[in-house]
Tab-separated table of C-alpha atoms in Angstrom:
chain	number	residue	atom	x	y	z
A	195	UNK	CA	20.197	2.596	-12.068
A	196	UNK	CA	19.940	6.525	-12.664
A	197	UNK	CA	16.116	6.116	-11.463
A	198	UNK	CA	16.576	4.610	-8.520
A	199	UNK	CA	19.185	6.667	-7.241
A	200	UNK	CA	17.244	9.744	-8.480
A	201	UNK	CA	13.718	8.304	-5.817
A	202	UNK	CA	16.317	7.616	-3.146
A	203	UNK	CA	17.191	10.962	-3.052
A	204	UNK	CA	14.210	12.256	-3.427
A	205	UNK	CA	12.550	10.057	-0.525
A	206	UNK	CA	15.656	10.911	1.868
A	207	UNK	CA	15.319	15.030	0.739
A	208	UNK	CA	11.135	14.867	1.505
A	209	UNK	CA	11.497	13.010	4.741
A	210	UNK	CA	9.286	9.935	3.853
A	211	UNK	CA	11.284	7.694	6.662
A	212	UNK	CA	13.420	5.788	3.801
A	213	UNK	CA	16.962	5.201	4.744
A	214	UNK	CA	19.807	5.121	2.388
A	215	UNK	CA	22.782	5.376	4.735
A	216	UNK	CA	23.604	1.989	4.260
A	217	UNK	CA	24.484	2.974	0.587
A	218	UNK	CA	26.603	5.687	1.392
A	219	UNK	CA	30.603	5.948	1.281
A	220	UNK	CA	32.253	6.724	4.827
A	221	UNK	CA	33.002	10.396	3.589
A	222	UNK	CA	29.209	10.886	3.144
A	223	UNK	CA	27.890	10.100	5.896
A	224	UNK	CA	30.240	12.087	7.885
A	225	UNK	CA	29.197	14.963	5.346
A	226	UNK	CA	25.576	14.163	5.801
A	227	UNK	CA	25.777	14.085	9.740
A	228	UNK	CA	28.412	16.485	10.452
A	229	UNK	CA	30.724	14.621	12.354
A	230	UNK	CA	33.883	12.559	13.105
A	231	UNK	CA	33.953	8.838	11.892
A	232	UNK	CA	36.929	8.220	14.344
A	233	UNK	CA	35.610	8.996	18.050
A	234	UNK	CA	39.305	10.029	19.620
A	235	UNK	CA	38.899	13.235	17.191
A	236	UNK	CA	34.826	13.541	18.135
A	237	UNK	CA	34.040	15.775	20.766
A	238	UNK	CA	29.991	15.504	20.485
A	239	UNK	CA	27.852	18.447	19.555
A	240	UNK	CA	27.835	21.872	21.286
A	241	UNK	CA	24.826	22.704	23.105
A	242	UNK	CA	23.661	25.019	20.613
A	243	UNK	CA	24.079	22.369	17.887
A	244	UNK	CA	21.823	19.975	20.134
A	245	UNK	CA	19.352	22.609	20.182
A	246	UNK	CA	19.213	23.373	16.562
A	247	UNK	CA	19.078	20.136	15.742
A	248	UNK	CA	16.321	19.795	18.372
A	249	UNK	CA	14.515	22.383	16.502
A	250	UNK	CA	15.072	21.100	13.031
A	251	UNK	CA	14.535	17.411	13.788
A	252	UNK	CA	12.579	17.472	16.426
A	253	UNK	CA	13.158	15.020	19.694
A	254	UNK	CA	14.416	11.865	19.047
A	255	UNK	CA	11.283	9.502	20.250
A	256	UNK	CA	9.932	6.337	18.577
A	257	UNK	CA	6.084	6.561	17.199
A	258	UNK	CA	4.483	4.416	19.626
A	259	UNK	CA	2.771	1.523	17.816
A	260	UNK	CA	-0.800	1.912	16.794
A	261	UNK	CA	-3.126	-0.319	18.819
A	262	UNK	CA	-6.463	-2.011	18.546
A	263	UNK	CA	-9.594	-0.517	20.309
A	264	UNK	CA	-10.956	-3.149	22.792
A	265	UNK	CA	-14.015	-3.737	20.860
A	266	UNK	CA	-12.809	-4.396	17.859
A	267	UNK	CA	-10.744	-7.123	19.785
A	268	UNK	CA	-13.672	-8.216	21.231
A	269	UNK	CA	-15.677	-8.656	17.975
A	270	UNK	CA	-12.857	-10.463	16.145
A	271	UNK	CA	-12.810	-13.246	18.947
A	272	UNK	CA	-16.626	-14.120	17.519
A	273	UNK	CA	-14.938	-15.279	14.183
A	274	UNK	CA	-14.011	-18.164	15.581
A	275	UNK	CA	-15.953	-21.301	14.262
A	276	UNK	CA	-16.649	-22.470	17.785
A	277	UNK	CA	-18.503	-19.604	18.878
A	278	UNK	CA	-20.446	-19.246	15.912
A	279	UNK	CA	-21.511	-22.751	16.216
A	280	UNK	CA	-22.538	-22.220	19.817
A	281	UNK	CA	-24.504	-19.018	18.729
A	282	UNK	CA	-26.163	-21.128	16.146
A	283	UNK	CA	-27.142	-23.786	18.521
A	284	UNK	CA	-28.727	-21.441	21.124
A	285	UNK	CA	-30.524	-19.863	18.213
A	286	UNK	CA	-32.174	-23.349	17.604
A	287	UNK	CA	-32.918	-24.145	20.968
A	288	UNK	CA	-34.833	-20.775	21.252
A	289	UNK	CA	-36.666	-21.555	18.140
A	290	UNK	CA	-37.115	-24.705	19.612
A	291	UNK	CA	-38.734	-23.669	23.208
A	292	UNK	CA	-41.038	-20.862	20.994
A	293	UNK	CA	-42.538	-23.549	19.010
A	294	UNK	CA	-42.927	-25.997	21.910
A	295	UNK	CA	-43.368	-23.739	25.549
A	296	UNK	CA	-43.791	-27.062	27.265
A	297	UNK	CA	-40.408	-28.109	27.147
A	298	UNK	CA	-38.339	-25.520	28.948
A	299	UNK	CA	-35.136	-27.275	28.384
A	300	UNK	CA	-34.855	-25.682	25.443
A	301	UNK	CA	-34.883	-22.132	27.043
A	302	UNK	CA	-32.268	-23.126	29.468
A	303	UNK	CA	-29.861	-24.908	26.692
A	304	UNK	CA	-30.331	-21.633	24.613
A	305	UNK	CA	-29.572	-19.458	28.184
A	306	UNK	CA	-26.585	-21.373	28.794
A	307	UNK	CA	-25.068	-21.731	24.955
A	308	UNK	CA	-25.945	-18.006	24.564
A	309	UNK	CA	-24.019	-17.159	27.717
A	310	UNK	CA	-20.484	-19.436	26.521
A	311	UNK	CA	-20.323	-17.683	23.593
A	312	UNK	CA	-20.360	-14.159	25.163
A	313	UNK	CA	-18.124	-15.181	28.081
A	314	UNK	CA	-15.541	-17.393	25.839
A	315	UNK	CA	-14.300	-14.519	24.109
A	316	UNK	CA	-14.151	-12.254	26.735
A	317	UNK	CA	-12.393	-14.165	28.688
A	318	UNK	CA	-9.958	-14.340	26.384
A	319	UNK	CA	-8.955	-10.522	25.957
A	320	UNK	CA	-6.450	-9.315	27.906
A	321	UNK	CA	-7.378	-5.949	28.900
């Protein structure tokens, strides 16, 4: 038990973003946060206390989330089995139409199978 209460204070001292003020007694968390519990004897901070803390803290803002580049979105939306099974097709019908240039079906099927899988997926991105 020692341990563990030994890394939580460690993690809340070094600032690593773990919280242990749901572990904490009433009379130390007003100790920790330097204030009333009851709000009819709370008068808020001064102004110079908002500033210091301003200074010490820093402003009180949420990280905004981290967020995939475009491409990356784009490229995933090829794992799909369908796609790669449209790819694969279109790369046989353009074998097919090299080793027989009389039958130019086989261009257009690998034109048009080549062209759904490119447009499928980015269609489906929301940009």
């Amino acid at each position: 038990m020692s341990c563990c209460r030994r890394r939580e204070n460690r993690d809340v001292q070094h600032g690593s973003g773990l919280t242990d003020e749901h572990t904490l007694s009433v009379k130390e968390l007003r100790v920790r946060f330097q204030t009333h519990i009851r709000s009819e004897k709370s008068r808020g901070i001064t102004v110079a206390d908002a500033a210091e803390r301003l200074k010490r803290d820093g402003p009180n803002a949420l990280t905004p989330p981290k967020q995939t580049p475009e491409i990356l979105k784009f490229l995933k939306a090829f794992m799909n089995w369908l796609i790669i099974m449209l790819l694969v097709s279109g790369t046989f019908s353009i074998v097919a139409y090299l080793l027989d240039r009389t039958v130019p079906l086989n261009l257009y099927l690998c034109l048009l199978l080549s062209a759904d899988a490119v447009v499928s997926p980015a269609s489906s991105i929301s940009f």
